């Protein structure tokens, strides 16, 4: 899981040491294991938020860990054309390549450590697929797709893209030099990532070496979630065991603690976690398939607008009618 790395972590800015006398550690509220499934044309995913109350996730809606999978030649898969309205998709690629295109002419290619931030807003059609060269050759694929809700006032915003290159993320070190932290969006420990958001959030990918500890300051008015991408370790002072595919929801406080196990699985030499949180929107959520709105009537209207072609049309080079999928 290379994503973005550095030859010498000791030269990076360091997160300030957390003083346990003046800072409150966030307790563990819940721990869940993500079930596995398939998305789009059949690529494997872990449903990271399955079984977690939306109130604990707010402002997030949904997250898939895509892969980690080693494709044989001819096996890489993507999604068909599908609509979105009312939220943002954040696609972070750690290994492999994905191409994106939408009915507004947006899109691009993201690869190791890149993030594509798509604000669906008022609505569009979208497709995600590996490039033909990867389909032919096969190879490793691993990424995350996160859905970020939009507040009522922004659900009708014009669609837009942010292509965030891996080299633009904020890079930090833990005080002990054992953790590399990549800040993708928001402010983490006083350092900002390149992503800009309608909803105030923070998103970071941390890699902890075996035996390393990360005490990370976190805004009190944000919720806090930790998802284990690979490896094993513990959360909090109570040292609750966590492993790949598990999500930890944390309670109130102003810092969180993660410890990497001294011994890691052979295929996963480090503990990799996604740390995310945001300011809860606290508005009604009506969600069906690829539409996240405030009321059932708005969701029905989104389906009707999609069927009427008001969310856009597939570029003629593809030539085939779209089918509605959840992605």
Short mmCIF file of C-alpha atoms in Angstrom, two decimals:
data_model
loop_
_atom_site.label_atom_id
_atom_site.label_comp_id
_atom_site.label_asym_id
_atom_site.label_seq_id
_atom_site.Cartn_x
_atom_site.Cartn_y
_atom_site.Cartn_z
CA UNK A 1 0.00 0.00 0.00
CA UNK A 2 2.44 2.69 -1.10
CA UNK A 3 0.08 5.66 -1.72
CA UNK A 4 2.39 8.62 -1.00
CA UNK A 5 5.52 8.01 1.02
CA UNK A 6 8.81 9.78 1.77
CA UNK A 7 12.40 8.51 1.97
CA UNK A 8 13.00 10.18 5.34
CA UNK A 9 10.01 10.76 7.62
CA UNK A 10 12.17 12.60 10.18
CA UNK A 11 12.38 15.73 8.00
CA UNK A 12 8.60 16.25 8.02
CA UNK A 13 6.71 18.64 10.31
CA UNK A 14 5.77 16.85 13.52
CA UNK A 15 2.41 16.68 15.22
CA UNK A 16 2.55 18.39 18.60
CA UNK A 17 2.77 16.12 21.63
CA UNK A 18 -0.65 15.70 23.27
CA UNK A 19 -0.68 16.56 26.97
CA UNK A 20 -2.97 14.05 28.72
CA UNK A 21 -3.37 16.49 31.63
CA UNK A 22 -5.07 19.11 29.48
CA UNK A 23 -6.50 17.04 26.60
CA UNK A 24 -9.41 14.58 26.73
CA UNK A 25 -9.04 11.31 24.85
CA UNK A 26 -12.04 10.26 22.77
CA UNK A 27 -13.54 6.99 24.07
CA UNK A 28 -14.66 4.14 21.82
CA UNK A 29 -18.37 4.38 21.13
CA UNK A 30 -18.68 1.38 18.78
CA UNK A 31 -16.58 -1.07 16.75
CA UNK A 32 -18.00 -2.84 13.69
CA UNK A 33 -16.61 -5.16 11.01
CA UNK A 34 -17.33 -4.35 7.36
CA UNK A 35 -19.12 -7.05 5.36
CA UNK A 36 -17.80 -7.86 1.89
CA UNK A 37 -19.75 -7.46 -1.34
CA UNK A 38 -19.43 -6.46 -4.99
CA UNK A 39 -19.98 -3.14 -6.75
CA UNK A 40 -20.47 -2.00 -10.32
CA UNK A 41 -19.49 -4.70 -12.81
CA UNK A 42 -18.25 -6.95 -10.02
CA UNK A 43 -15.25 -5.47 -8.21
CA UNK A 44 -14.96 -6.51 -4.54
CA UNK A 45 -15.67 -4.01 -1.76
CA UNK A 46 -15.95 -3.85 2.01
CA UNK A 47 -18.97 -1.80 3.17
CA UNK A 48 -17.15 0.20 5.84
CA UNK A 49 -20.22 1.88 7.39
CA UNK A 50 -22.59 -1.11 7.35
CA UNK A 51 -24.61 -1.38 10.56
CA UNK A 52 -23.61 2.06 11.87
CA UNK A 53 -26.32 4.62 12.66
CA UNK A 54 -26.32 7.59 10.25
CA UNK A 55 -26.41 9.91 13.25
CA UNK A 56 -22.96 8.67 14.28
CA UNK A 57 -21.61 9.07 10.73
CA UNK A 58 -23.03 12.55 9.97
CA UNK A 59 -21.90 14.27 7.71
CA UNK A 60 -20.81 11.02 5.99
CA UNK A 61 -23.23 8.63 4.32
CA UNK A 62 -21.39 5.66 2.86
CA UNK A 63 -17.86 4.30 2.36
CA UNK A 64 -16.49 1.37 0.37
CA UNK A 65 -12.99 -0.04 0.61
CA UNK A 66 -12.41 -1.15 -2.99
CA UNK A 67 -10.09 -4.15 -3.12
CA UNK A 68 -7.33 -4.77 -2.11
CA UNK A 69 -7.29 -7.17 -5.05
CA UNK A 70 -4.65 -8.46 -7.49
CA UNK A 71 -6.35 -8.71 -10.87
CA UNK A 72 -5.28 -11.20 -13.54
CA UNK A 73 -5.17 -9.93 -17.16
CA UNK A 74 -8.71 -9.20 -18.37
CA UNK A 75 -10.21 -9.09 -14.85
CA UNK A 76 -10.19 -5.37 -13.81
CA UNK A 77 -13.72 -3.99 -13.56
CA UNK A 78 -15.43 -0.65 -13.00
CA UNK A 79 -18.99 0.67 -13.04
CA UNK A 80 -21.52 1.41 -15.75
CA UNK A 81 -22.88 4.93 -16.22
CA UNK A 82 -24.93 5.95 -13.17
CA UNK A 83 -26.46 9.14 -11.70
CA UNK A 84 -25.71 11.07 -8.49
CA UNK A 85 -27.43 13.99 -6.78
CA UNK A 86 -27.22 15.70 -3.40
CA UNK A 87 -23.76 14.73 -2.10
CA UNK A 88 -20.03 14.43 -2.90
CA UNK A 89 -17.99 11.35 -3.78
CA UNK A 90 -14.36 11.20 -2.66
CA UNK A 91 -12.32 8.51 -4.44
CA UNK A 92 -8.85 7.91 -2.99
CA UNK A 93 -6.60 5.46 -4.85
CA UNK A 94 -3.73 3.79 -2.97
CA UNK A 95 -2.79 1.25 -5.66
CA UNK A 96 -3.84 1.03 -9.31
CA UNK A 97 -5.51 3.39 -11.77
CA UNK A 98 -9.09 4.59 -12.25
CA UNK A 99 -10.53 6.77 -15.00
CA UNK A 100 -13.56 8.99 -14.32
CA UNK A 101 -15.91 10.73 -16.73
CA UNK A 102 -19.21 12.55 -16.34
CA UNK A 103 -22.01 13.93 -18.49
CA UNK A 104 -20.78 17.51 -17.93
CA UNK A 105 -17.43 16.82 -19.56
CA UNK A 106 -15.53 16.46 -16.30
CA UNK A 107 -13.30 13.63 -15.18
CA UNK A 108 -9.72 12.47 -15.31
CA UNK A 109 -7.31 9.75 -14.24
CA UNK A 110 -6.26 9.04 -10.65
CA UNK A 111 -3.51 6.70 -9.54
CA UNK A 112 -1.32 5.91 -6.51
CA UNK A 113 -2.08 8.49 -3.80
CA UNK A 114 -4.42 10.66 -5.92
CA UNK A 115 -7.92 11.71 -4.90
CA UNK A 116 -10.83 12.69 -7.11
CA UNK A 117 -13.39 14.83 -5.31
CA UNK A 118 -16.68 15.06 -7.20
CA UNK A 119 -19.46 17.35 -6.06
CA UNK A 120 -22.56 15.85 -7.65
CA UNK A 121 -24.75 18.67 -6.35
CA UNK A 122 -27.80 19.17 -8.58
CA UNK A 123 -27.01 15.99 -10.49
CA UNK A 124 -24.99 14.31 -13.23
CA UNK A 125 -24.19 10.98 -14.83
CA UNK A 126 -20.85 9.39 -14.01
CA UNK A 127 -18.69 6.39 -14.90
CA UNK A 128 -15.61 4.89 -13.22
CA UNK A 129 -13.45 2.27 -14.94
CA UNK A 130 -9.86 1.03 -15.15
CA UNK A 131 -8.01 2.12 -18.30
CA UNK A 132 -7.73 -0.40 -21.12
CA UNK A 133 -4.02 -0.90 -20.43
CA UNK A 134 -4.78 -2.09 -16.88
CA UNK A 135 -7.55 -4.37 -18.13
CA UNK A 136 -5.05 -5.99 -20.49
CA UNK A 137 -2.20 -6.31 -18.00
CA UNK A 138 -4.05 -6.86 -14.72
CA UNK A 139 -2.44 -5.69 -11.50
CA UNK A 140 -3.07 -4.48 -7.96
CA UNK A 141 -6.07 -2.28 -7.21
CA UNK A 142 -6.95 -0.71 -3.85
CA UNK A 143 -8.91 2.41 -3.03
CA UNK A 144 -11.63 4.08 -0.99
CA UNK A 145 -14.83 5.78 -2.08
CA UNK A 146 -16.44 8.00 0.54
CA UNK A 147 -19.81 9.77 0.24
CA UNK A 148 -20.01 13.15 1.97
CA UNK A 149 -23.48 14.60 2.49
CA UNK A 150 -24.24 18.15 1.39
CA UNK A 151 -26.32 20.50 3.53
CA UNK A 152 -29.73 21.43 2.15
CA UNK A 153 -28.47 24.78 0.88
CA UNK A 154 -25.75 23.11 -1.25
CA UNK A 155 -27.62 20.11 -2.67
CA UNK A 156 -28.40 22.09 -5.84
CA UNK A 157 -24.86 23.38 -6.35
CA UNK A 158 -23.31 23.11 -9.80
CA UNK A 159 -21.38 19.84 -10.24
CA UNK A 160 -17.60 20.19 -10.04
CA UNK A 161 -14.39 18.18 -9.73
CA UNK A 162 -11.25 18.53 -7.67
CA UNK A 163 -8.35 16.41 -8.89
CA UNK A 164 -5.98 16.20 -5.94
CA UNK A 165 -2.55 14.86 -6.84
CA UNK A 166 -0.81 12.62 -4.32
CA UNK A 167 2.13 14.99 -4.19
CA UNK A 168 -0.12 17.80 -2.96
CA UNK A 169 -1.31 16.16 0.27
CA UNK A 170 -0.05 17.50 3.58
CA UNK A 171 2.61 15.19 5.06
CA UNK A 172 3.24 15.01 8.81
CA UNK A 173 5.14 12.82 11.24
CA UNK A 174 4.12 11.69 14.70
CA UNK A 175 6.36 12.89 17.56
CA UNK A 176 8.07 9.48 17.74
CA UNK A 177 8.69 9.41 13.97
CA UNK A 178 6.81 6.13 13.65
CA UNK A 179 3.73 7.41 11.81
CA UNK A 180 3.38 9.05 8.40
CA UNK A 181 0.17 11.08 8.19
CA UNK A 182 -1.23 12.21 4.83
CA UNK A 183 -3.75 15.05 5.19
CA UNK A 184 -6.12 14.91 2.21
CA UNK A 185 -8.71 17.48 3.27
CA UNK A 186 -9.46 19.81 6.13
CA UNK A 187 -7.23 20.79 9.02
CA UNK A 188 -5.48 18.07 11.02
CA UNK A 189 -3.19 19.06 13.90
CA UNK A 190 -2.85 22.55 12.43
CA UNK A 191 -1.94 21.40 8.92
CA UNK A 192 -4.30 21.63 5.94
CA UNK A 193 -4.87 19.22 3.08
CA UNK A 194 -5.52 20.30 -0.53
CA UNK A 195 -9.21 19.32 -0.70
CA UNK A 196 -11.89 22.00 -0.26
CA UNK A 197 -15.30 21.01 1.04
CA UNK A 198 -18.85 22.34 1.28
CA UNK A 199 -19.22 20.52 4.59
CA UNK A 200 -16.44 21.11 7.18
CA UNK A 201 -14.57 17.79 7.43
CA UNK A 202 -11.08 16.38 7.93
CA UNK A 203 -9.71 13.33 6.11
CA UNK A 204 -6.29 11.72 6.61
CA UNK A 205 -4.49 8.43 5.89
CA UNK A 206 -2.02 7.31 8.56
CA UNK A 207 0.62 4.59 8.28
CA UNK A 208 1.95 3.39 11.64
CA UNK A 209 5.11 1.30 11.78
CA UNK A 210 5.00 -1.79 14.05
CA UNK A 211 4.92 -0.66 17.69
CA UNK A 212 4.30 3.00 16.85
CA UNK A 213 1.73 5.15 18.66
CA UNK A 214 -0.28 8.06 17.28
CA UNK A 215 -1.99 10.58 19.58
CA UNK A 216 -3.79 12.88 17.17
CA UNK A 217 -5.51 16.17 18.11
CA UNK A 218 -9.06 16.32 16.75
CA UNK A 219 -11.59 19.16 16.68
CA UNK A 220 -14.11 18.86 19.50
CA UNK A 221 -17.03 19.91 17.26
CA UNK A 222 -16.24 17.15 14.71
CA UNK A 223 -17.25 13.53 15.02
CA UNK A 224 -14.36 11.05 14.70
CA UNK A 225 -14.13 7.76 12.82
CA UNK A 226 -11.15 5.44 12.33
CA UNK A 227 -11.27 2.76 9.62
CA UNK A 228 -8.54 0.09 9.46
CA UNK A 229 -7.29 -0.35 5.90
CA UNK A 230 -4.61 -2.91 6.73
CA UNK A 231 -2.72 -4.38 9.66
CA UNK A 232 -3.67 -4.61 13.29
CA UNK A 233 -3.35 -2.65 16.50
CA UNK A 234 -5.37 -1.13 19.33
CA UNK A 235 -7.51 1.95 19.89
CA UNK A 236 -7.55 4.14 22.98
CA UNK A 237 -6.05 3.82 26.42
CA UNK A 238 -8.18 0.71 26.93
CA UNK A 239 -6.21 -0.84 24.02
CA UNK A 240 -9.21 -2.28 22.22
CA UNK A 241 -7.92 -4.63 19.46
CA UNK A 242 -8.65 -3.55 15.87
CA UNK A 243 -7.83 -5.13 12.53
CA UNK A 244 -8.31 -4.73 8.79
CA UNK A 245 -11.90 -3.97 7.75
CA UNK A 246 -13.06 -2.58 11.11
CA UNK A 247 -14.56 0.83 11.84
CA UNK A 248 -14.24 2.57 15.18
CA UNK A 249 -16.71 5.34 16.09
CA UNK A 250 -15.33 7.57 18.82
CA UNK A 251 -17.12 9.67 21.42
CA UNK A 252 -16.48 13.22 22.59
CA UNK A 253 -13.00 14.56 23.28
CA UNK A 254 -10.18 16.49 21.64
CA UNK A 255 -7.68 13.78 20.67
CA UNK A 256 -7.64 10.14 19.63
CA UNK A 257 -5.09 7.40 20.21
CA UNK A 258 -4.02 4.56 17.91
CA UNK A 259 -1.30 1.98 18.62
CA UNK A 260 0.18 -0.39 16.03
CA UNK A 261 0.85 -3.96 17.11
CA UNK A 262 4.52 -4.84 17.39
CA UNK A 263 3.92 -7.83 15.10
CA UNK A 264 1.99 -7.35 11.84
CA UNK A 265 0.69 -9.83 9.23
CA UNK A 266 3.32 -10.79 6.64
CA UNK A 267 1.34 -9.25 3.76
CA UNK A 268 0.52 -6.09 5.76
CA UNK A 269 3.73 -4.83 7.37
CA UNK A 270 2.19 -1.66 8.84
CA UNK A 271 -1.06 -0.51 10.44
CA UNK A 272 -2.85 1.70 7.90
CA UNK A 273 -5.93 3.65 8.97
CA UNK A 274 -8.20 6.27 7.50
CA UNK A 275 -9.09 8.94 10.08
CA UNK A 276 -12.10 11.09 9.22
CA UNK A 277 -14.61 13.34 10.87
CA UNK A 278 -16.71 16.40 10.29
CA UNK A 279 -19.20 18.87 11.60
CA UNK A 280 -22.58 17.12 11.72
CA UNK A 281 -25.18 18.65 9.39
CA UNK A 282 -28.11 17.47 11.56
CA UNK A 283 -30.67 17.61 8.75
CA UNK A 284 -33.12 14.90 7.67
CA UNK A 285 -31.60 12.33 5.29
CA UNK A 286 -33.64 10.63 2.56
CA UNK A 287 -31.37 8.21 0.71
CA UNK A 288 -32.18 5.80 -2.10
CA UNK A 289 -29.53 4.33 -4.40
CA UNK A 290 -27.39 7.14 -5.83
CA UNK A 291 -29.50 10.03 -4.48
CA UNK A 292 -29.06 11.60 -1.03
CA UNK A 293 -31.68 14.27 -0.32
CA UNK A 294 -33.65 15.67 2.63
CA UNK A 295 -37.12 14.31 1.82
CA UNK A 296 -38.67 11.30 0.14
CA UNK A 297 -40.35 13.62 -2.38
CA UNK A 298 -36.93 14.98 -3.40
CA UNK A 299 -35.61 11.44 -3.94
CA UNK A 300 -38.63 10.56 -6.10
CA UNK A 301 -38.06 13.77 -8.06
CA UNK A 302 -34.40 12.77 -8.57
CA UNK A 303 -35.44 9.41 -10.05
CA UNK A 304 -37.97 11.14 -12.30
CA UNK A 305 -35.40 13.72 -13.42
CA UNK A 306 -32.92 10.95 -14.18
CA UNK A 307 -35.47 9.02 -16.25
CA UNK A 308 -36.36 12.23 -18.10
CA UNK A 309 -32.70 12.86 -18.98
CA UNK A 310 -32.42 16.00 -16.83
CA UNK A 311 -29.27 14.77 -15.07
CA UNK A 312 -27.43 14.64 -18.38
CA UNK A 313 -26.88 12.27 -21.26
CA UNK A 314 -24.13 9.78 -21.95
CA UNK A 315 -21.56 11.13 -24.41
CA UNK A 316 -22.30 9.75 -27.87
CA UNK A 317 -18.98 7.91 -28.09
CA UNK A 318 -20.43 5.36 -25.66
CA UNK A 319 -23.75 5.17 -27.48
CA UNK A 320 -25.63 2.85 -25.14
CA UNK A 321 -28.47 3.78 -22.76
CA UNK A 322 -27.59 3.90 -19.09
CA UNK A 323 -29.00 1.71 -16.35
CA UNK A 324 -29.47 2.85 -12.78
CA UNK A 325 -26.97 1.36 -10.33
CA UNK A 326 -25.95 2.14 -6.79
CA UNK A 327 -22.37 3.31 -6.76
#
